[in-house]
Amino acid sequence: MVDRVVRVIAAFPEGVSVLQLSELAERAGLPLTTAHRLVRQLAQHGLLEAGAGGSVRLGLRLWELVNRNSPTLALRQAAMPFMEDIQHVLNQNVNLAVLDGWEALFVERLSRRGSVANRAQIAGRLAVHVSSAGLALMSHQPRSVQTEYLEQFTDPAGKVTAEELRALLSEAAHQGYAQLAGVIDPDTWGIAVPVLDGRKLAVAALGVVVPLREVRLQALVPALQTAARGIGRRLGDAGTLTQFRSTESL
Amino acid sequence: MVDRVVRVIAAFPEGVSVLQLSELAERAGLPLTTAHRLVRQLAQHGLLEAGAGGSVRLGLRLWELVNRNSPTLALRQAAMPFMEDIQHVLNQNVNLAVLDGWEALFVERLSRRGSVANRAQIAGRLAVHVSSAGLALMSHQPRSVQTEYLEQFTDPAGKVTAEELRALLSEAAHQGYAQLAGVIDPDTWGIAVPVLDGRKLAVAALGVVVPLREVRLQALVPALQTAARGIGRRLGDAGTLTQFRSTESL
DNA sequence: CAACTTATACCGTTGAATGGAAGCAGAACG
DNA sequence: CGTTCTGCTTCCATTCAACGGTATAAGTTG
């Protein structure tokens, strides 16, 4: 039963890499016996690794398989040189995100030089309406997607209404970039631009996070846009990611 | 049946991220019908994504789950700053590998500045005896592991005997680093040093790949060793990776 | 237009997943 | 040093969900 397998793999809380069997069973909502059997099977195939005393973590083999054939590989490869350029020229944290559901999923990140490397945000998510990357992506989606998004939108924090959001998206669409006061750190700004593939579809967002006082949009935005165009050109027409967003056919 | 799931995920050839359903079925050794059902189920849970016309690729959600809880995360985070140091000081390709089975699995890599970013080697594997990283790792494994390795060793290419290999390992153990003529590119050298955790176990190897003529061991090795010690200190005693290599208990 | 390749739906059989009960460590406690 | 508790592991009879052959549809090629 594939559902169980997913439950086990997804049972690891963010950032936690090792779990106790009993805890894993509970988190996955599985009877201990079943979890035990499943873990053993998965471990035999290398998707999981089991240490002494019932400790469990994701397997190296799983990591290998996923990263070898990563759906984001082409995108990241195309983007990396340009992200390095931004990192060198602006000396700021640079990140790359794609749209998944109504959230921005961060797929790559470079820290500003000198700061401690922080891989934490990689594979992290932020809701569209609280991230400049999310806004940049959503503002360049087909109108049908935007409509659907706005219709279902409700801010759990109650800080922004659907109408305000519509205005934000419209503004971002016209300006060609999105900006937003930092969510995690209130003293920072996020600024992001869409990466358009050959068909003018926003397949990713390229963004920076900068300290509030250093806001120099005039310097940041053109650099980001230039880099984004470079990435888009490398991607070619094979939108790579977007074609799968379509209605599931299977 | 978990075996089928693994077969499907592992069916993607290295570097290929999208496959046709029929091709996937064949590669996985599954009846088309079964593959179809499995893919649909996996896609529902986000481990796979199915596009129009039976195209299949790994799911963003799978990528996210694996990279959020990556077994190599702690290691990579500890190593990144030092890898950047090496990259800046030596201006060479830097890579980080762990031992998995009798192969070195590359978990992180930085390209020399200026060269085109090449993420290809990440999640790649090289046999122990053809990679400096592999030799550096193996030469600092417990004697029992080395013995087991040497006993089963046979070079399919027939270029090196077990005895020569034993000498190589012994030399690497004494020198504290391993070097090897490039395998992929004959005009390059690989040089790697072990990263020892608090218990003096080699949990990783830090290496560079340099053009043949630029060989300056006197300059490279001390830098690598210094960085490796720095990484090891950051890892602390929690050997993180090695403790799982133990005999599977489940 | 015909012959083919490739994806999707259907469905009766069967074998493999299931999870409760019981056994076993090892640790914590008195 | 014995007791109890917690958490991992093994066993096994029941049952239910996976299986894959056949059939159909859709799309492609010669």
XYZ file of C-alpha atoms (C1' of nucleotides) in Angstrom:
560
model
C 0.000 0.000 0.000
C 1.673 3.116 -1.302
C -0.151 5.392 1.078
C 1.677 3.899 4.038
C 5.035 4.378 2.374
C 4.372 8.042 1.827
C 3.174 8.458 5.372
C 6.427 7.037 6.645
C 8.652 9.185 4.454
C 6.603 12.276 5.188
C 6.545 11.570 8.913
C 9.894 13.250 9.461
C 9.330 16.777 10.725
C 11.138 19.547 8.870
C 14.833 19.454 9.530
C 14.720 16.311 11.610
C 16.709 13.560 10.014
C 16.549 10.774 12.552
C 13.505 9.380 14.315
C 12.744 6.611 16.753
C 10.670 3.750 15.395
C 7.889 4.201 17.916
C 7.770 7.927 17.307
C 7.775 7.381 13.584
C 4.870 4.983 13.916
C 2.890 7.489 15.902
C 3.610 10.387 13.557
C 2.695 8.297 10.565
C -0.458 7.116 12.268
C 0.509 3.508 11.849
C 0.361 0.558 14.243
C 3.805 -0.120 15.593
C 3.870 -3.560 14.048
C 3.065 -2.244 10.613
C 5.564 0.570 10.863
C 8.211 -1.901 11.892
C 7.599 -4.157 8.934
C 7.452 -1.251 6.538
C 10.645 0.303 7.820
C 12.454 -2.978 7.491
C 11.321 -3.394 3.911
C 12.175 0.158 2.973
C 15.539 -0.200 4.637
C 16.277 -3.312 2.621
C 15.849 -1.261 -0.494
C 17.864 1.640 0.804
C 15.056 4.170 0.953
C 15.471 4.203 4.702
C 18.338 3.353 6.986
C 17.838 1.724 10.329
C 20.414 2.082 13.066
C 20.711 0.176 16.285
C 17.898 0.574 18.754
C 15.172 1.418 16.294
C 16.533 4.697 15.021
C 15.460 5.458 11.496
C 16.391 8.023 8.911
C 16.087 8.540 5.181
C 18.444 6.427 3.143
C 21.429 7.640 1.212
C 20.125 5.727 -1.757
C 16.865 7.644 -1.716
C 18.759 10.905 -1.530
C 20.881 9.766 -4.435
C 17.986 8.705 -6.624
C 16.034 11.875 -6.038
C 18.975 14.181 -6.579
C 20.178 12.339 -9.650
C 16.868 12.732 -11.377
C 15.598 15.765 -9.615
C 12.751 17.502 -11.389
C 14.446 20.776 -10.509
C 17.850 19.749 -11.793
C 17.603 21.421 -15.181
C 16.282 24.564 -13.629
C 18.944 24.707 -10.957
C 21.708 24.030 -13.434
C 20.495 26.763 -15.701
C 20.154 29.175 -12.818
C 23.303 28.557 -10.813
C 25.755 30.641 -12.843
C 23.399 33.599 -12.803
C 22.734 33.188 -9.125
C 26.465 33.287 -8.545
C 26.643 36.435 -10.593
C 24.006 38.065 -8.429
C 25.740 36.862 -5.316
C 29.005 38.426 -6.446
C 27.635 41.647 -7.811
C 25.105 42.462 -5.119
C 26.573 40.437 -2.277
C 23.179 39.438 -0.941
C 21.349 36.209 -0.220
C 19.974 34.881 -3.472
C 17.237 32.308 -3.816
C 15.304 30.468 -6.471
C 11.748 29.242 -6.052
C 9.058 27.449 -8.024
C 5.317 27.454 -7.553
C 3.767 24.340 -6.041
C 0.134 24.588 -5.172
C -0.372 27.989 -3.547
C 3.101 28.066 -2.114
C 6.553 29.015 -3.251
C 8.969 26.128 -2.893
C 12.589 27.202 -2.613
C 14.830 24.994 -4.665
C 18.200 26.708 -4.480
C 19.920 29.315 -2.409
C 23.217 31.114 -2.089
C 24.140 32.962 1.057
C 25.735 36.350 0.979
C 29.454 35.983 1.197
C 30.879 36.017 4.650
C 27.692 34.943 6.348
C 27.443 31.426 7.641
C 26.175 29.082 4.978
C 22.533 28.461 5.593
C 21.004 25.624 3.717
C 17.967 25.665 5.923
C 15.700 27.455 3.515
C 16.326 25.003 0.740
C 13.274 22.804 0.260
C 11.370 25.241 2.443
C 7.983 26.680 1.607
C 6.292 30.029 1.965
C 2.712 30.859 1.093
C 2.348 32.915 -2.056
C 1.017 35.971 -0.269
C 3.837 36.192 2.263
C 6.788 35.856 -0.086
C 8.086 38.083 -2.813
C 8.984 34.970 -4.767
C 5.411 33.719 -4.463
C 3.988 37.010 -5.646
C 6.401 37.210 -8.548
C 5.407 33.718 -9.628
C 1.675 34.141 -9.166
C 1.563 37.510 -10.870
C 2.783 35.917 -14.079
C 0.565 32.853 -14.042
C -2.245 32.497 -16.573
C -5.302 34.476 -15.590
C -7.282 31.311 -14.891
C -4.781 30.239 -12.249
C -4.744 33.653 -10.625
C -8.529 33.736 -10.525
C -8.716 30.328 -8.941
C -6.080 31.336 -6.431
C -7.789 34.557 -5.436
C -11.166 32.868 -5.101
C -9.992 30.342 -2.572
C -7.718 32.780 -0.770
C -8.194 33.573 2.870
C -5.394 34.844 5.056
C -5.297 32.851 8.273
C -3.451 35.762 9.878
C -6.120 38.099 8.583
C -3.605 40.731 7.587
C -4.440 40.987 3.946
C -7.672 40.738 1.996
C -8.187 39.117 -1.357
C -8.696 42.552 -2.871
C -5.422 43.905 -1.559
C -3.751 40.787 -2.817
C -5.236 41.257 -6.249
C -3.790 44.769 -6.290
C -0.398 43.478 -5.185
C -0.362 40.898 -7.952
C -1.467 43.399 -10.532
C 1.239 45.791 -9.435
C 3.856 43.072 -9.560
C 2.707 42.057 -13.020
C 3.110 45.594 -14.327
C 6.341 46.392 -12.564
C 7.916 43.095 -13.458
C 9.024 42.439 -9.917
C 7.546 41.880 -6.472
C 8.678 43.253 -3.143
C 7.570 42.477 0.346
C 8.622 43.292 3.869
C 10.435 40.348 5.411
C 8.247 37.731 6.994
C 10.778 35.852 9.040
C 12.880 38.892 9.860
C 10.961 42.197 9.918
C 14.159 44.113 9.206
C 14.587 42.645 5.767
C 12.967 43.037 2.379
C 12.364 40.375 -0.158
C 12.546 41.296 -3.817
C 11.898 38.796 -6.584
C 11.445 38.699 -10.320
C 9.844 35.968 -12.424
C 11.911 33.716 -14.647
C 10.024 33.306 -17.902
C 10.637 30.404 -20.225
C 10.348 30.527 -23.991
C 6.565 30.610 -23.777
C 6.522 33.523 -21.342
C 5.386 31.253 -18.539
C 6.780 31.962 -15.098
C 8.560 28.738 -14.208
C 10.538 30.148 -11.324
C 11.266 33.254 -9.307
C 14.687 34.696 -8.652
C 14.938 36.756 -5.518
C 17.151 38.411 -2.957
C 16.689 39.177 0.708
C 18.248 42.461 1.789
C 18.470 44.468 5.008
C 15.848 47.203 5.126
C 18.201 50.139 5.116
C 20.108 48.894 2.108
C 17.090 49.160 -0.132
C 18.293 50.227 -3.495
C 15.660 48.967 -5.854
C 17.270 50.880 -8.683
C 20.351 48.728 -8.290
C 18.735 45.423 -7.404
C 15.852 45.033 -9.791
C 17.679 45.494 -13.094
C 20.350 43.056 -12.003
C 17.747 40.475 -11.048
C 15.817 40.974 -14.243
C 18.919 40.607 -16.342
C 19.862 37.412 -14.576
C 16.311 36.094 -14.849
C 16.310 36.639 -18.587
C 19.588 34.821 -18.833
C 18.161 31.861 -16.970
C 15.037 31.889 -19.116
C 17.111 31.780 -22.257
C 19.035 28.777 -20.998
C 15.811 26.976 -20.218
C 14.584 27.296 -23.760
C 11.034 26.577 -24.734
C 10.882 23.358 -22.796
C 9.087 24.920 -19.870
C 10.254 21.853 -18.003
C 8.170 22.400 -14.950
C 4.964 24.010 -15.993
C 3.806 21.383 -18.404
C 3.170 19.117 -15.455
C 1.022 21.524 -13.546
C -1.751 20.637 -15.984
C -4.782 18.683 -14.911
C -3.591 15.298 -13.880
C -4.436 12.881 -16.620
C -3.700 9.634 -14.895
C 4.484 -4.138 -2.330
C 7.320 -1.779 -1.546
C 9.663 -3.466 -3.980
C 7.620 -2.211 -6.909
C 7.703 1.335 -5.614
C 11.456 1.289 -5.417
C 11.739 -0.217 -8.867
C 9.695 2.638 -10.265
C 11.653 5.373 -8.520
C 14.950 3.755 -9.392
C 13.942 3.188 -12.990
C 14.982 6.663 -14.036
C 18.443 6.504 -15.612
C 21.028 8.889 -14.255
C 20.289 12.449 -15.214
C 17.015 11.635 -16.924
C 14.139 13.342 -15.236
C 11.191 12.504 -17.435
C 10.167 9.116 -18.755
C 7.337 7.671 -20.803
C 4.982 5.348 -18.952
C 5.662 2.416 -21.255
C 9.398 2.941 -21.034
C 9.177 3.252 -17.284
C 7.252 0.001 -17.102
C 9.859 -1.783 -19.146
C 12.804 -0.385 -17.203
C 11.161 -1.273 -13.924
C 10.355 -4.745 -15.197
C 6.672 -4.273 -14.511
C 3.600 -5.122 -16.570
C 2.261 -1.994 -18.165
C -1.001 -2.276 -16.288
C 0.712 -2.493 -12.951
C 3.055 0.355 -13.716
C 0.125 2.464 -14.716
C -1.719 1.858 -11.482
C 1.374 2.428 -9.387
C 2.279 5.652 -11.124
C -1.209 6.961 -10.602
C -1.103 6.151 -6.913
C 2.332 7.627 -6.435
C 1.300 10.713 -8.343
C -1.701 11.188 -6.076
C 0.686 11.389 -3.161
C 3.097 13.678 -4.935
C 6.010 11.272 -5.110
C 5.635 11.285 -8.861
C 4.121 13.727 -11.293
C 2.275 12.628 -14.374
C 1.961 14.910 -17.343
C -0.247 14.568 -20.361
C 0.342 11.570 -22.577
C 1.870 9.301 -19.980
C 5.000 11.299 -19.220
C 6.240 10.749 -15.710
C 8.850 12.317 -13.518
C 9.750 12.497 -9.856
C 7.500 14.716 -7.822
C 8.391 18.043 -6.323
C 6.994 16.812 -3.054
C 9.390 13.886 -3.001
C 12.275 16.208 -3.711
C 11.100 18.446 -0.926
C 10.713 15.692 1.639
C 14.086 14.195 0.899
C 15.943 17.479 0.905
C 14.230 18.738 4.033
C 15.323 15.724 6.011
C 18.358 14.776 4.038
C 20.670 12.402 5.863
C 23.556 14.435 4.503
C 22.172 17.795 5.568
C 24.187 18.162 8.756
C 27.340 17.138 6.989
C 26.809 19.493 4.084
C 25.966 22.387 6.345
C 29.062 21.828 8.395
C 31.202 21.525 5.299
C 29.916 24.318 3.100
C 31.783 27.240 4.640
C 35.045 25.353 4.472
C 34.386 24.242 0.943
C 33.851 27.859 0.024
C 37.130 28.708 1.669
C 38.910 26.114 -0.424
C 37.162 27.310 -3.514
C 38.299 30.867 -2.863
C 41.819 30.134 -1.777
C 42.742 27.466 -4.287
C 40.247 28.316 -7.009
C 39.655 24.692 -7.893
C 36.705 22.345 -8.079
C 35.933 21.160 -4.568
C 33.854 18.144 -3.685
C 32.604 16.271 -0.674
C 31.911 12.535 -0.633
C 30.752 9.859 1.770
C 31.291 6.122 1.650
C 28.325 3.987 0.670
C 29.056 0.358 0.106
C 32.297 0.175 -1.840
C 31.705 3.440 -3.582
C 32.220 7.107 -2.894
C 28.965 9.011 -3.142
C 29.427 12.695 -3.882
C 27.102 14.814 -1.799
C 28.254 18.353 -2.497
C 30.348 20.192 -4.979
C 31.582 23.651 -5.816
C 32.956 24.490 -9.213
C 36.051 26.552 -9.660
C 35.080 30.133 -10.182
C 34.545 31.168 -13.723
C 33.858 27.693 -14.989
C 30.326 26.757 -15.873
C 28.480 25.457 -12.856
C 28.350 21.715 -13.057
C 25.963 20.052 -10.702
C 26.244 16.818 -12.630
C 28.599 15.131 -10.226
C 26.346 15.661 -7.261
C 24.709 12.412 -6.270
C 27.179 10.659 -8.540
C 29.199 7.627 -7.551
C 32.738 6.414 -8.142
C 34.189 3.106 -7.040
C 36.585 3.396 -4.118
C 39.612 2.320 -6.125
C 39.142 4.859 -8.898
C 38.583 7.964 -6.827
C 40.846 9.855 -4.507
C 37.830 10.500 -2.298
C 37.123 6.787 -2.138
C 40.719 5.997 -1.213
C 40.824 8.702 1.418
C 37.640 7.346 2.981
C 38.605 3.701 2.831
C 42.105 4.254 4.131
C 40.654 5.574 7.374
C 37.979 2.956 7.889
C 38.318 0.424 10.708
C 40.642 -2.415 9.803
C 37.769 -4.899 9.636
C 36.068 -2.877 6.916
C 39.260 -2.527 4.911
C 39.922 -6.253 5.151
C 36.430 -7.093 3.997
C 36.765 -4.637 1.157
C 40.090 -5.973 -0.044
C 38.927 -9.566 0.146
C 36.009 -9.052 -2.174
C 37.878 -6.674 -4.454
C 38.345 -7.420 -8.111
C 38.933 -4.729 -10.671
C 36.644 -5.275 -13.643
C 39.067 -3.237 -15.728
C 41.925 -5.382 -14.497
C 44.211 -2.420 -14.039
C 44.953 -2.803 -10.375
C 45.421 -5.814 -8.117
C 44.233 -6.161 -4.547
C 47.854 -6.008 -3.422
C 48.545 -2.748 -5.174
C 45.340 -1.393 -3.725
C 46.385 -2.413 -0.256
C 49.594 -0.489 -0.737
C 47.723 2.545 -1.982
C 45.449 2.518 1.035
C 48.317 2.068 3.410
C 50.155 4.961 1.795
C 47.082 7.155 2.001
C 46.615 6.262 5.651
C 50.175 7.296 6.475
C 50.268 10.417 4.352
C 46.878 11.573 5.471
C 45.694 12.180 1.925
C 45.021 10.274 -1.277
C 45.853 11.214 -4.828
C 44.930 9.630 -8.092
C 45.199 10.402 -11.775
C 41.876 11.582 -13.121
C 39.489 8.874 -14.198
C 37.036 10.882 -16.223
C 39.602 13.290 -17.575
C 43.144 11.875 -17.865
C 44.626 15.372 -17.669
C 43.459 15.959 -14.128
C 44.430 14.800 -10.681
C 42.178 14.082 -7.795
C 43.407 14.828 -4.297
C 41.335 14.117 -1.222
C 41.689 14.066 2.547
C 39.469 12.327 5.083
C 37.138 14.281 7.343
C 37.355 12.728 10.789
C 34.632 13.159 13.357
C 35.173 13.305 17.094
C 35.812 9.570 17.231
C 38.445 9.678 14.492
C 36.113 7.939 12.083
C 36.251 9.038 8.465
C 32.721 10.219 7.794
C 33.511 12.065 4.597
C 36.246 12.996 2.172
C 37.081 16.503 1.040
C 38.751 16.700 -2.311
C 39.789 18.838 -5.241
C 40.237 18.093 -8.910
C 43.111 19.967 -10.502
C 44.712 20.130 -13.935
C 47.787 17.897 -14.129
C 50.326 20.634 -14.684
C 49.116 22.653 -11.736
C 50.091 19.991 -9.259
C 51.269 21.727 -6.174
C 50.691 19.214 -3.446
C 52.581 21.370 -1.027
C 49.963 24.049 -1.450
C 46.865 21.881 -1.782
C 47.180 19.242 0.878
C 47.696 21.457 3.911
C 44.760 23.633 2.875
C 42.534 20.598 2.474
C 43.642 19.120 5.754
C 43.004 22.349 7.575
C 39.531 22.637 6.119
C 38.832 18.977 6.866
C 39.748 19.459 10.504
C 37.460 22.443 10.651
C 34.591 20.410 9.278
C 35.299 17.588 11.675
C 35.199 19.938 14.618
C 31.838 21.269 13.538
C 30.463 17.753 13.266
C 31.332 16.966 16.842
C 31.243 13.468 18.203
C 27.893 12.640 16.687
C 29.404 10.753 13.789
C 26.057 11.322 12.141
C 26.595 9.023 9.247
C 28.780 6.201 10.348
C 26.654 4.947 13.167
C 24.192 3.659 10.608
C 26.665 1.680 8.634
C 26.514 -0.885 11.411
C 24.946 -4.264 10.931
C 21.326 -3.699 10.199
C 19.330 -4.647 13.210
C 15.872 -4.576 11.754
C -7.066 4.679 -44.177
C -4.909 0.825 -42.087
C -1.663 -0.961 -38.918
C 0.517 0.108 -35.064
C 1.990 1.955 -30.617
C 0.690 3.638 -26.176
C -2.383 4.888 -22.525
C -6.530 3.861 -19.772
C -10.658 1.112 -17.782
C -12.575 -3.173 -16.038
C -12.828 -7.121 -12.936
C -12.517 -11.963 -10.872
C -8.872 -14.394 -8.591
C -5.393 -14.990 -5.237
C -1.626 -14.183 -2.497
C 0.511 -10.897 0.253
C -0.294 -7.161 3.680
C -2.367 -6.654 8.173
C -2.154 -5.929 13.161
C -3.242 -8.232 17.666
C -0.927 -11.058 20.980
C 3.163 -12.567 22.931
C 8.111 -12.584 23.604
C 12.417 -10.036 24.537
C 15.716 -7.082 25.528
C 17.559 -2.930 28.032
C 16.897 0.915 31.077
C 15.083 3.124 35.137
C 13.788 2.564 39.660
C 13.368 1.173 44.358
C 19.835 -7.035 42.961
C 15.188 -7.824 41.604
C 11.078 -5.403 39.550
C 8.748 -2.758 36.307
C 8.404 -0.193 32.406
C 9.294 1.110 27.750
C 10.150 0.061 23.184
C 11.746 -3.315 19.634
C 10.922 -7.703 17.402
C 8.670 -12.245 16.035
C 4.672 -15.092 14.927
C 0.583 -16.272 12.538
C -4.443 -16.756 11.013
C -7.601 -13.688 8.639
C -8.972 -10.849 5.013
C -8.878 -7.414 1.812
C -6.533 -4.949 -1.545
C -3.001 -5.669 -5.182
C -2.552 -8.148 -9.430
C -2.317 -8.433 -14.374
C -4.887 -10.493 -18.472
C -8.288 -8.825 -21.584
C -10.672 -5.072 -23.757
C -11.089 -0.283 -25.323
C -9.778 4.194 -26.587
C -6.693 7.585 -28.245
C -3.090 9.055 -30.844
C 0.840 8.166 -34.480
C 2.981 6.539 -38.516
C 3.502 4.640 -43.016
